[in-house]
Amino acid sequence: MDCVLEFNRTSCALSNFPGEDTPSKDYVQAMLRDIAAAWKEFCLSVNAYFLRGTPARGAATH
């Protein structure tokens, strides 16, 4: 998150809104929780995708 803010700190998308380039600790924590939830959902969906394509253990393959 720090790298993203640093990289985008001078962009017009952030510089046109006072304070957006230095968000509060609570705001950063909320964003990190959202990112973690999205990452978890992505990981679970990828895992489910691979599990659907994997034969059960001990199952005969033809």
mmCIF file of N, CA, C and O in Angstrom, residues 3-15 21:
data_model
loop_
_atom_site.group_PDB
_atom_site.id
_atom_site.type_symbol
_atom_site.label_atom_id
_atom_site.label_comp_id
_atom_site.label_asym_id
_atom_site.label_seq_id
_atom_site.Cartn_x
_atom_site.Cartn_y
_atom_site.Cartn_z
ATOM 1 N N CYS A 3 3.837 1.604 -1.259
ATOM 2 C CA CYS A 3 4.424 1.773 -2.594
ATOM 3 C C CYS A 3 3.408 2.362 -3.569
ATOM 4 O O CYS A 3 3.751 3.219 -4.386
ATOM 5 N N VAL A 4 2.172 1.919 -3.478
ATOM 6 C CA VAL A 4 1.126 2.436 -4.360
ATOM 7 C C VAL A 4 0.907 3.916 -4.090
ATOM 8 O O VAL A 4 0.831 4.728 -5.022
ATOM 9 N N LEU A 5 0.808 4.283 -2.831
ATOM 10 C CA LEU A 5 0.610 5.695 -2.489
ATOM 11 C C LEU A 5 1.799 6.536 -2.933
ATOM 12 O O LEU A 5 1.629 7.622 -3.491
ATOM 13 N N GLU A 6 2.999 6.053 -2.692
ATOM 14 C CA GLU A 6 4.190 6.800 -3.082
ATOM 15 C C GLU A 6 4.241 6.986 -4.596
ATOM 16 O O GLU A 6 4.519 8.079 -5.081
ATOM 17 N N PHE A 7 3.968 5.927 -5.337
ATOM 18 C CA PHE A 7 4.006 5.988 -6.796
ATOM 19 C C PHE A 7 2.968 6.968 -7.338
ATOM 20 O O PHE A 7 3.224 7.701 -8.284
ATOM 21 N N ASN A 8 1.781 6.970 -6.737
ATOM 22 C CA ASN A 8 0.675 7.784 -7.244
ATOM 23 C C ASN A 8 0.495 9.119 -6.529
ATOM 24 O O ASN A 8 -0.424 9.866 -6.858
ATOM 25 N N ARG A 9 1.362 9.416 -5.597
ATOM 26 C CA ARG A 9 1.196 10.617 -4.764
ATOM 27 C C ARG A 9 1.056 11.894 -5.584
ATOM 28 O O ARG A 9 0.296 12.792 -5.220
ATOM 29 N N THR A 10 1.765 12.009 -6.684
ATOM 30 C CA THR A 10 1.715 13.248 -7.466
ATOM 31 C C THR A 10 0.759 13.174 -8.651
ATOM 32 O O THR A 10 0.640 14.126 -9.406
ATOM 33 N N SER A 11 0.074 12.054 -8.817
ATOM 34 C CA SER A 11 -0.851 11.970 -9.947
ATOM 35 C C SER A 11 -2.026 12.914 -9.732
ATOM 36 O O SER A 11 -2.413 13.211 -8.606
ATOM 37 N N CYS A 12 -2.594 13.362 -10.816
ATOM 38 C CA CYS A 12 -3.727 14.287 -10.699
ATOM 39 C C CYS A 12 -4.918 13.615 -10.026
ATOM 40 O O CYS A 12 -5.733 14.267 -9.395
ATOM 41 N N ALA A 13 -5.004 12.302 -10.134
ATOM 42 C CA ALA A 13 -6.119 11.590 -9.495
ATOM 43 C C ALA A 13 -6.097 11.775 -7.986
ATOM 44 O O ALA A 13 -7.133 11.824 -7.347
ATOM 45 N N LEU A 14 -4.911 11.843 -7.402
ATOM 46 C CA LEU A 14 -4.815 12.049 -5.951
ATOM 47 C C LEU A 14 -4.604 13.514 -5.593
ATOM 48 O O LEU A 14 -5.151 13.997 -4.604
ATOM 49 N N SER A 15 -3.814 14.223 -6.390
ATOM 50 C CA SER A 15 -3.471 15.591 -6.014
ATOM 51 C C SER A 15 -4.648 16.554 -6.122
ATOM 52 O O SER A 15 -4.606 17.636 -5.540
ATOM 53 N N ASP A 21 -3.574 12.043 -0.736
ATOM 54 C CA ASP A 21 -2.206 11.551 -0.884
ATOM 55 C C ASP A 21 -1.599 11.129 0.452
ATOM 56 O O ASP A 21 -0.563 10.492 0.495
#
